[in-house]
Short mmCIF file of C-alpha atoms in Angstrom, two decimals:
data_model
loop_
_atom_site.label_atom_id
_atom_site.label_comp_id
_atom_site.label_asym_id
_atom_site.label_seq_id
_atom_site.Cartn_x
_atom_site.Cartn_y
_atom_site.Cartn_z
CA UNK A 3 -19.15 -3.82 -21.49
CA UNK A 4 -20.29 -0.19 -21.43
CA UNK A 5 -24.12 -1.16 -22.38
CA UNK A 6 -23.76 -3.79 -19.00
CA UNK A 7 -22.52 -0.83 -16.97
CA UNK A 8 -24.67 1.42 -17.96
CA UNK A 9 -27.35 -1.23 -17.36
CA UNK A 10 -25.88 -2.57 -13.91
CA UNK A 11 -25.63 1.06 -13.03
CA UNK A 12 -29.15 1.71 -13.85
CA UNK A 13 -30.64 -1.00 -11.84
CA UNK A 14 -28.80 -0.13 -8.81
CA UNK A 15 -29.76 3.71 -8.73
CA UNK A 16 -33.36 2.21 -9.52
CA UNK A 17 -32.73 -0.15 -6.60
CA UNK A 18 -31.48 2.19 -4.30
CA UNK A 19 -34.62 4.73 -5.07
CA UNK A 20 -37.22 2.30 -4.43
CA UNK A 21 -35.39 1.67 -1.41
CA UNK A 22 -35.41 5.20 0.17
CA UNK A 23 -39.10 5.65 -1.01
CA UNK A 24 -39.96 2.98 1.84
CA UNK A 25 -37.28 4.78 4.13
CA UNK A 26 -38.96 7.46 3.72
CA UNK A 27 -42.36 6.10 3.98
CA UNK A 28 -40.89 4.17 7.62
CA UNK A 29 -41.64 0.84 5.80
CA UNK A 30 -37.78 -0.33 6.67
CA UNK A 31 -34.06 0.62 6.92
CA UNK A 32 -33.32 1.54 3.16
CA UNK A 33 -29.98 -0.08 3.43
CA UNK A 34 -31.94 -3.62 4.93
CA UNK A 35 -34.06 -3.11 2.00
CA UNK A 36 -31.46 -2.91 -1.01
CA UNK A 37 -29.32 -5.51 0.74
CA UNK A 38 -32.32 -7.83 0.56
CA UNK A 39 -32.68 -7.42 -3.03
CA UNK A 40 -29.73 -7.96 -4.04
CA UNK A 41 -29.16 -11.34 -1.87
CA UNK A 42 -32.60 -12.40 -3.38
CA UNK A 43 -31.38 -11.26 -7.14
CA UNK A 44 -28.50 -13.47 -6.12
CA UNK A 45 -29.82 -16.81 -4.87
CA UNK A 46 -30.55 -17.39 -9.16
CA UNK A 47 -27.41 -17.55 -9.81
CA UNK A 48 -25.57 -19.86 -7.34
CA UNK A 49 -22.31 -21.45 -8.07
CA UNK A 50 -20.84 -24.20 -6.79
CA UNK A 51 -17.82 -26.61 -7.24
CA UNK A 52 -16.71 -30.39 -6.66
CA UNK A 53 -12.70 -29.31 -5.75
CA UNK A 54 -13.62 -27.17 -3.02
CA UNK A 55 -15.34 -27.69 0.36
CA UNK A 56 -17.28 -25.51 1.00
CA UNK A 57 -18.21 -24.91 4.82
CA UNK A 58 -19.80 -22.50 7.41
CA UNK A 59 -18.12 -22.01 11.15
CA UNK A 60 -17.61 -19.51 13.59
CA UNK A 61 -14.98 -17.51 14.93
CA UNK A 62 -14.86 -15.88 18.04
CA UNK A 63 -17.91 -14.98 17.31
CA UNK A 64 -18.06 -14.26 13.84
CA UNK A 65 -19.76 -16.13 11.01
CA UNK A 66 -17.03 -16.99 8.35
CA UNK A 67 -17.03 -19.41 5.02
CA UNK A 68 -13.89 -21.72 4.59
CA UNK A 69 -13.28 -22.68 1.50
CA UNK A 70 -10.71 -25.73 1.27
CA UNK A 71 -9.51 -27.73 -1.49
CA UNK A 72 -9.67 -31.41 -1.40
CA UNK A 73 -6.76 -32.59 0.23
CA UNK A 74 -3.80 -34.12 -1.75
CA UNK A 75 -1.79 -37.57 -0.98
CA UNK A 76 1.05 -36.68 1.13
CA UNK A 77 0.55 -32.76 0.44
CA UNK A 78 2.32 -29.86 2.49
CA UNK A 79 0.77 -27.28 4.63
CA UNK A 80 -1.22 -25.03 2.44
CA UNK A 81 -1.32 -21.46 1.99
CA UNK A 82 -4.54 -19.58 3.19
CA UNK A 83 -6.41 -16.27 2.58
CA UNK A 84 -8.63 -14.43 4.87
CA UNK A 85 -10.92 -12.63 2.64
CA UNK A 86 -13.15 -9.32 3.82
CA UNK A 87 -15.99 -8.85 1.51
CA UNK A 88 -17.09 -5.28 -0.27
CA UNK A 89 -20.12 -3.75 0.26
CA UNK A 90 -20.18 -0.26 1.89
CA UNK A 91 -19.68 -1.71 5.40
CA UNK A 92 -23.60 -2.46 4.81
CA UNK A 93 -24.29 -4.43 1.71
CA UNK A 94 -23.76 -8.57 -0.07
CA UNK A 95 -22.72 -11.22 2.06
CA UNK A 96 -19.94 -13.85 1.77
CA UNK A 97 -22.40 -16.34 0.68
CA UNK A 98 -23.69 -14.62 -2.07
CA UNK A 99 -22.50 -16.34 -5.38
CA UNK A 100 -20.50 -12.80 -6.44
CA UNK A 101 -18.09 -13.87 -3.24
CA UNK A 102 -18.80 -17.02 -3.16
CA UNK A 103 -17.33 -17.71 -6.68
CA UNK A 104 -14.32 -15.48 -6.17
CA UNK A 105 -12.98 -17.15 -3.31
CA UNK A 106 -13.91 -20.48 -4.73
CA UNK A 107 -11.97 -19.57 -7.88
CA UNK A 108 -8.90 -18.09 -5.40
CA UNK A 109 -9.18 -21.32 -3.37
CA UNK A 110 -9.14 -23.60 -6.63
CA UNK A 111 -6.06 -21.43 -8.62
CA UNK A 112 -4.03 -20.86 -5.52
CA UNK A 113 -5.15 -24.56 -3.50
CA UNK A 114 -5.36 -22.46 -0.81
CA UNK A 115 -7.71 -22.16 2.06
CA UNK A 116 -10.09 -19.17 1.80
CA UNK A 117 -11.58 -17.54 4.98
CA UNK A 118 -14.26 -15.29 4.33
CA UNK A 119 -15.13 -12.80 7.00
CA UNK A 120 -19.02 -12.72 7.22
CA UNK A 121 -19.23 -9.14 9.27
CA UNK A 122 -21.85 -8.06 10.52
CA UNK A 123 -23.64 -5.26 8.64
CA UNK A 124 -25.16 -1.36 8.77
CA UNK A 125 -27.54 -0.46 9.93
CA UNK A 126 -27.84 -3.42 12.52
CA UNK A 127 -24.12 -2.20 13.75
CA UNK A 128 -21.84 0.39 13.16
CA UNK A 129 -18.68 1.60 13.28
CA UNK A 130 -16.40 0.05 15.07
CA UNK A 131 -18.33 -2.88 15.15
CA UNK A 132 -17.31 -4.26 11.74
CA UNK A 133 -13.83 -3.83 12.33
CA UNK A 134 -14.31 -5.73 15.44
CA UNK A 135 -15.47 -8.62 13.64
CA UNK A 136 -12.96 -8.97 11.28
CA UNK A 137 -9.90 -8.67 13.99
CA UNK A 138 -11.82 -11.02 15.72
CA UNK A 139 -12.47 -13.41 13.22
CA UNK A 140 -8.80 -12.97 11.43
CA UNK A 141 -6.88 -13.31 15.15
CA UNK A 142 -8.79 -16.53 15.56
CA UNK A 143 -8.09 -18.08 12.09
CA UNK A 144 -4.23 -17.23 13.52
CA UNK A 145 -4.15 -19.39 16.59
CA UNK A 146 -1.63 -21.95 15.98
CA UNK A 147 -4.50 -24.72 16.63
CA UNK A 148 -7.21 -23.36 14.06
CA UNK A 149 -4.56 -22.93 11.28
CA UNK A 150 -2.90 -26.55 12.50
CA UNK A 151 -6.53 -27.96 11.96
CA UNK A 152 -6.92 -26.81 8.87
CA UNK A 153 -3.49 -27.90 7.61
CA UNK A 154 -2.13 -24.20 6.88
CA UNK A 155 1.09 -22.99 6.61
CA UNK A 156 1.30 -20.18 9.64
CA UNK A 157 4.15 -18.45 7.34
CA UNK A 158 2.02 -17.96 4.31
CA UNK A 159 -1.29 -16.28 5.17
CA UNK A 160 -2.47 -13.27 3.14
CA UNK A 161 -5.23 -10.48 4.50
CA UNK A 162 -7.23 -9.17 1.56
CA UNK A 163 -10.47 -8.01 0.71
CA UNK A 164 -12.20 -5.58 -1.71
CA UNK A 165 -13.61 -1.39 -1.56
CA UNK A 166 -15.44 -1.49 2.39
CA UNK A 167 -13.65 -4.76 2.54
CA UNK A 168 -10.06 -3.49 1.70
CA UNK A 169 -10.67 -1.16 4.37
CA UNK A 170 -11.41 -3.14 7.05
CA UNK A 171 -8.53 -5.57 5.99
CA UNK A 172 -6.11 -2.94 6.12
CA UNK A 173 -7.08 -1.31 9.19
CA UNK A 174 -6.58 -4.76 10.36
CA UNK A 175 -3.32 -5.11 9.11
CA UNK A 176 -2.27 -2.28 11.03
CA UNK A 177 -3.72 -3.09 14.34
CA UNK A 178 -2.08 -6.86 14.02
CA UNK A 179 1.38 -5.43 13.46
CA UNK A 180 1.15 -3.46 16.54
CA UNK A 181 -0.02 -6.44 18.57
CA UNK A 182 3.31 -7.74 20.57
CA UNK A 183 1.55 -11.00 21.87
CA UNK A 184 0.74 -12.26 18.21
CA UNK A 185 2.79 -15.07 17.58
CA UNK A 186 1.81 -15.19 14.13
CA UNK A 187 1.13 -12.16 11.27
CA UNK A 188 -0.10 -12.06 7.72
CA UNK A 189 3.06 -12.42 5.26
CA UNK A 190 0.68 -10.22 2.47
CA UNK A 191 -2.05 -7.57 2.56
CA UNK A 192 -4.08 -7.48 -0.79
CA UNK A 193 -6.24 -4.26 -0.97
CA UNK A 194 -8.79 -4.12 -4.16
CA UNK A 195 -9.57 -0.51 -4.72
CA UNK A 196 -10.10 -0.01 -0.98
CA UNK A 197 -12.01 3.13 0.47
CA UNK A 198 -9.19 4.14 2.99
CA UNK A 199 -10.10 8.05 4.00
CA UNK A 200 -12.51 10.09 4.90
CA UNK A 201 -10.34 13.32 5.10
CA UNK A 202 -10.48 14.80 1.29
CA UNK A 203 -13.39 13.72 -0.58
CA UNK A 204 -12.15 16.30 -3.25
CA UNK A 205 -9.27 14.20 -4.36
CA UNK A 206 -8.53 13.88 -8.11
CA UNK A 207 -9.89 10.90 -8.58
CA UNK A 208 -13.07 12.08 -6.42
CA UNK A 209 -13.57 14.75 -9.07
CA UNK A 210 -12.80 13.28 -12.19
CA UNK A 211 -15.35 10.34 -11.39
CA UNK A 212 -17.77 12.16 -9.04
CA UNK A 213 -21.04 10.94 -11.45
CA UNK A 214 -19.32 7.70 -12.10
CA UNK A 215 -21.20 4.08 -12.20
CA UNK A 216 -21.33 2.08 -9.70
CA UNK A 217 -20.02 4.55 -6.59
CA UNK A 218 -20.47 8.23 -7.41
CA UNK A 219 -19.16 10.37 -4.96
CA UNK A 220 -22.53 11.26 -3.38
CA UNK A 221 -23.51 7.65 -2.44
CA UNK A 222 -19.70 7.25 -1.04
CA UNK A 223 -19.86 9.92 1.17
CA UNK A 224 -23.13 8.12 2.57
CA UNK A 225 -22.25 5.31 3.06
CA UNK A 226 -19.16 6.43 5.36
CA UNK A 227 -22.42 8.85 6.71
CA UNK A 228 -24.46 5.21 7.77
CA UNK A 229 -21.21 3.89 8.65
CA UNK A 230 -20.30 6.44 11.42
CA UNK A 231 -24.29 6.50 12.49
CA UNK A 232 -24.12 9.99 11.51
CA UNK A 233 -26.68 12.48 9.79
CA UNK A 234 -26.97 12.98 6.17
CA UNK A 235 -27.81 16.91 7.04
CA UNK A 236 -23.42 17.00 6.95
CA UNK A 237 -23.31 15.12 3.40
CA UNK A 238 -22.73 18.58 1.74
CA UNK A 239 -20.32 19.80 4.51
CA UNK A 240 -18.61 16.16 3.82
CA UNK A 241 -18.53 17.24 0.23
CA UNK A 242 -16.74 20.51 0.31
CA UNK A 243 -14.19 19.38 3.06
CA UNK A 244 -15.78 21.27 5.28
CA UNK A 245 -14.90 18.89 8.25
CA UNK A 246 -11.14 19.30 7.67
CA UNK A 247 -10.63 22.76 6.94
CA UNK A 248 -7.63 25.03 7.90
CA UNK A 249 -9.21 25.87 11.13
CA UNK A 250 -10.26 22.54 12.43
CA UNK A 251 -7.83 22.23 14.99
CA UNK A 252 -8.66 17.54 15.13
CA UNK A 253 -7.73 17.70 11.93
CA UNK A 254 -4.19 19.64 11.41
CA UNK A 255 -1.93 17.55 12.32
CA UNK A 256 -3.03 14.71 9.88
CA UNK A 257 -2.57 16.75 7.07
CA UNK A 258 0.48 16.08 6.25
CA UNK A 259 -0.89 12.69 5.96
CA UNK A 260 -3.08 12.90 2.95
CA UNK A 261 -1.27 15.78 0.36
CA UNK A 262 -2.04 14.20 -2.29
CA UNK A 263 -0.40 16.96 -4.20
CA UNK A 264 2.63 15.18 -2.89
CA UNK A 265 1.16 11.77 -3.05
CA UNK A 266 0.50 11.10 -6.71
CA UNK A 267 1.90 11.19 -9.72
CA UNK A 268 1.19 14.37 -11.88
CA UNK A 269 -0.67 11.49 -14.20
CA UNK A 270 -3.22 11.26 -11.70
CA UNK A 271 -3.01 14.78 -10.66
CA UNK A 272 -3.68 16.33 -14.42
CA UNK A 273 -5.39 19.62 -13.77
CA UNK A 274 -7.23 19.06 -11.07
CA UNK A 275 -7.16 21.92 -7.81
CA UNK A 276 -6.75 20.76 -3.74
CA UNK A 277 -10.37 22.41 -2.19
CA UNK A 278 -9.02 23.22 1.24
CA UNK A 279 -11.36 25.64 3.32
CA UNK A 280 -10.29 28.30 5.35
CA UNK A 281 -12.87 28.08 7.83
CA UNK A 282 -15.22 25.03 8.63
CA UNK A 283 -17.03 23.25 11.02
CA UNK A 284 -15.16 21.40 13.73
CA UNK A 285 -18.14 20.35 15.06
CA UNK A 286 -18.39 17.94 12.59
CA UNK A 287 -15.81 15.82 14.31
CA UNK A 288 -17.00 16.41 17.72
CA UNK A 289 -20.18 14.79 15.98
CA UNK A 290 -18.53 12.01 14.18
CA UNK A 291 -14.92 11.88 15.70
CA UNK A 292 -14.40 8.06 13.79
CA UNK A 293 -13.67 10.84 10.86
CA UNK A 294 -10.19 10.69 11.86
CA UNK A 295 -9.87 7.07 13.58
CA UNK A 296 -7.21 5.28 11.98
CA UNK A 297 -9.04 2.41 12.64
CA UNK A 298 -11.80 3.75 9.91
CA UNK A 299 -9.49 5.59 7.70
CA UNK A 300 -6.27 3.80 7.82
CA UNK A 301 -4.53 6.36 5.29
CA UNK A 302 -4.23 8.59 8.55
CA UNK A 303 -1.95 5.85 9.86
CA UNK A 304 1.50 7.22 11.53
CA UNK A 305 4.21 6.33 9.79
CA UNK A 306 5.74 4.03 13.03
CA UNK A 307 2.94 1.66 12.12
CA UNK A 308 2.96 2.04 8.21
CA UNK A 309 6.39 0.73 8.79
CA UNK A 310 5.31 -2.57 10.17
CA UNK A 311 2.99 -3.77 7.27
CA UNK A 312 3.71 -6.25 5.54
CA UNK A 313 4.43 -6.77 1.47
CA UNK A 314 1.49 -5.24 0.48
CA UNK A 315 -0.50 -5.48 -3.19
CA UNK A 316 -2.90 -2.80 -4.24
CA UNK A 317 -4.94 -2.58 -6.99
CA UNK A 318 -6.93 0.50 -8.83
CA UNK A 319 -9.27 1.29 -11.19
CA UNK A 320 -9.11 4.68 -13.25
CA UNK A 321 -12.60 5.30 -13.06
CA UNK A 322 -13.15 5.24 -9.59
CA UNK A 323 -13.76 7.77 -6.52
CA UNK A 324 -11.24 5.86 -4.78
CA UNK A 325 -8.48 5.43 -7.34
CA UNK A 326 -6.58 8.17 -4.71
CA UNK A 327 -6.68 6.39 -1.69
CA UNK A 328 -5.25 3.33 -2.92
CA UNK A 329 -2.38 4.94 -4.87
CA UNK A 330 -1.82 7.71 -1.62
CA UNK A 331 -1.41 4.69 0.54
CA UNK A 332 0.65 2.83 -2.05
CA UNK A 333 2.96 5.75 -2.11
CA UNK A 334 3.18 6.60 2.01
CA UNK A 335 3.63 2.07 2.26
CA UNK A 336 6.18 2.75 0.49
CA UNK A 337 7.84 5.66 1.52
CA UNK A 338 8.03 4.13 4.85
CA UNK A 339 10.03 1.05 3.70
CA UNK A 340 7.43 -1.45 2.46
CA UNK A 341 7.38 -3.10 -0.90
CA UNK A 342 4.56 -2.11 -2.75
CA UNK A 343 2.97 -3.21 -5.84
CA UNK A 344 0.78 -0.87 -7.53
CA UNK A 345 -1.99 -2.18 -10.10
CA UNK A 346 -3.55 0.04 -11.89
CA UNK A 347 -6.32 -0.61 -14.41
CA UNK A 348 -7.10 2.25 -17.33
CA UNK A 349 -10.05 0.89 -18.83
CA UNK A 350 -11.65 -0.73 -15.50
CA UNK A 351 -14.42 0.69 -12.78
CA UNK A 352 -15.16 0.04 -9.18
CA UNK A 353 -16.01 -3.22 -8.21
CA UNK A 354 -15.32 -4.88 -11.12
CA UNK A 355 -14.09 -7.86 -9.86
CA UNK A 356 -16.64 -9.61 -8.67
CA UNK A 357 -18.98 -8.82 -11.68
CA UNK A 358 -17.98 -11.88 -13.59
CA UNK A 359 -21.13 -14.20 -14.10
CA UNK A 360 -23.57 -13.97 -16.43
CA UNK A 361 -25.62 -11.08 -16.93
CA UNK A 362 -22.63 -9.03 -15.17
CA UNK A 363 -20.02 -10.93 -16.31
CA UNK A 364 -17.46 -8.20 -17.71
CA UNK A 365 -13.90 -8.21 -19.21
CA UNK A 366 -12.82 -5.72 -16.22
CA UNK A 367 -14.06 -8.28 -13.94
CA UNK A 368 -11.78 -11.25 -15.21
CA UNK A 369 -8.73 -8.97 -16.05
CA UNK A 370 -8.31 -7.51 -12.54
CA UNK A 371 -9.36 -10.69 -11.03
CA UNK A 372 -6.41 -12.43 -13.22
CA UNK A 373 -4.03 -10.05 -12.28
CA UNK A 374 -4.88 -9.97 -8.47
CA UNK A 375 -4.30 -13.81 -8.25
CA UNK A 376 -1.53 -14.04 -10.50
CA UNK A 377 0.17 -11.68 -7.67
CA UNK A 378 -1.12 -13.52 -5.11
CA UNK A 379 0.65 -17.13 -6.66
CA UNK A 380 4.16 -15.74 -7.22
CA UNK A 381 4.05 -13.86 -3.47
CA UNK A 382 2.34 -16.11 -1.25
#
């Protein structure tokens, strides 16, 4: 497994370099261009299934893939998934075979109808478009009707979804809860190491595995850069915390929010130092205020609406920027009342679930995968 990620890891940053040489050179969008070779990487390696069916719609708007299983003599209402890919808010698809065979396999273990969101991508839209898209899509799928035709049980629907995509499903989360003319909510939230602030990029876990394959902290911080529209001039500033510093009036009063000196266990803590600057740049946020929309970073979230999510499932990966944000939301979750359960992984690196065909098929992958359905079977 270390030789694959070392190799995976390779071809991406080779990937990603050819891709801002024609950025540079005004050929294309960078992002357009790695996105495209990945898809095309992934057409070789489709996977498909004879228990599932397998089917394209739209709604409100929004491209989605159902995945159902075949139905059953005299069978009950099934349970159902809506599923928000990964990606960076800008890369893979839900019908590339990475997704594609995870929520086949979730459809076939749990016989459960999949929904995954097919959002539309950076740098063709931005934030908040791709939060848009998956409200959209996920308040449709929870009409009475839609989940009536296809035979789901309106009391056992789980919102999940992986890194960008457990972002955008828990931001989700939060703005269903506070809708009073929903008739029907999620009964689960499923975050895989979701990227859930863009407060403290100086977090432990941001330190420890700043140089880490596949999402060192660099290429994180620019991707929340593309996702905001914003200019990679303030990647630096980013870096150093520079936007949130002591005398950034935006950002005091969610401080209190994200302590993670407070937050996580001295396990996670070890030796590491909070970088807080005295004096920064508030114009940062009065360039890119979506810094501190909850709707972007839902780990700002007040603790009224923390208190309305539902039983929520979170799972991390040691070797991963974003180990923090999914154990500092665990922790506030359940400090406000909600049961939590915490995964962690010691051995296992970001994204590792979906790398689990052949030539990126890796232990990680099927261990957390495992583990994230098993939950998903005895709570749903």
């Amino acid at each position: 497994d270390p030789w694959k990620l070392m190799l995976l890891d390779a071809t991406f940053r080779a990937g990603q370099q050819t891709c801002h040489l024609i950025h540079y050179l005004r050929l294309s969008h960078h992002l357009i261009v790695l996105n495209y070779l990945i898809c095309t990487f992934d057409k070789l390696k489709s996977v498909s299934s004879e228990d599932i069916n397998i089917t394209d719609a739209v709604f409100d708007g929004v491209e989605v893939r159902v995945f159902e299983p075949l139905a059953k003599r005299d069978e009950r209402l099934k349970r159902s998934v809506v599923y928000i890919h990964g990606g960076g808010w800008a890369l893979a698809s839900a019908r590339t075979s990475l997704y594609n065979n995870l929520c086949r396999i979730m459809a076939e273990s749990l016989n459960a109808v999949v929904v995954s969101v097919e959002y539309r991508l950076v740098p063709e839209v931005c934030f908040p478009e791709q939060f848009h898209d998956a409200l959209r899509a996920t308040k449709h799928f929870l009409q009475p009707d839609v989940l009536a035709e296809y035979s789901v049980d309106p009391n056992r629907i789980a919102i999940s979804g992986d890194s960008a995509g457990g972002n955008l499903a828990a931001a989700v989360c939060q703005q269903l809860s506070k809708d009073e003319h929903l008739t029907i909510r999620p009964k689960l939230q499923a975050l895989i190491y979701p990227v859930l602030q863009a407060f403290d990029f100086n977090t432990p876990s941001y330190q420890q595995n700043m140089n880490m394959p596949v999402l060192p902290r660099y290429v994180m911080i620019n991707y929340w850069i593309d996702y905001f529209n914003g200019n990679y001039d303030l990647a630096h500033s980013l870096l150093i915390n520079n936007h949130t510093a002591l005398d950034v009036g935006q950002a005091l009063s969610f401080r209190g929010r994200l302590n993670w000196t407070s937050l996580l266990p001295s396990s996670f803590k070890k030796n590491y130092k909070p970088v807080i600057q005295t004096t920064g740049k508030a114009e940062i946020i009065q360039e890119i205020p979506a810094l501190l929309d909850v709707r972007a970073v839902p780990l700002l979230a007040e603790n009224e609406t923390l208190q309305l999510q539902p039983k929520t499932y979170i799972l991390t990966c040691e070797n991963d920027v974003l180990r923090d944000d999914g154990v500092m939301y665990a922790k506030r979750l359940e400090n406000a009342g909600v049961e939590v359960t915490l995964d962690h992984f010691d051995d296992c690196f970001h994204g590792c679930m979906i790398f689990t065909i052949w030539p990126t098929d890796f232990s990680a992958g099927i261990q957390t995968r495992n583990s994230y359905i098993k939950w998903l079977d005895e709570n749903l």
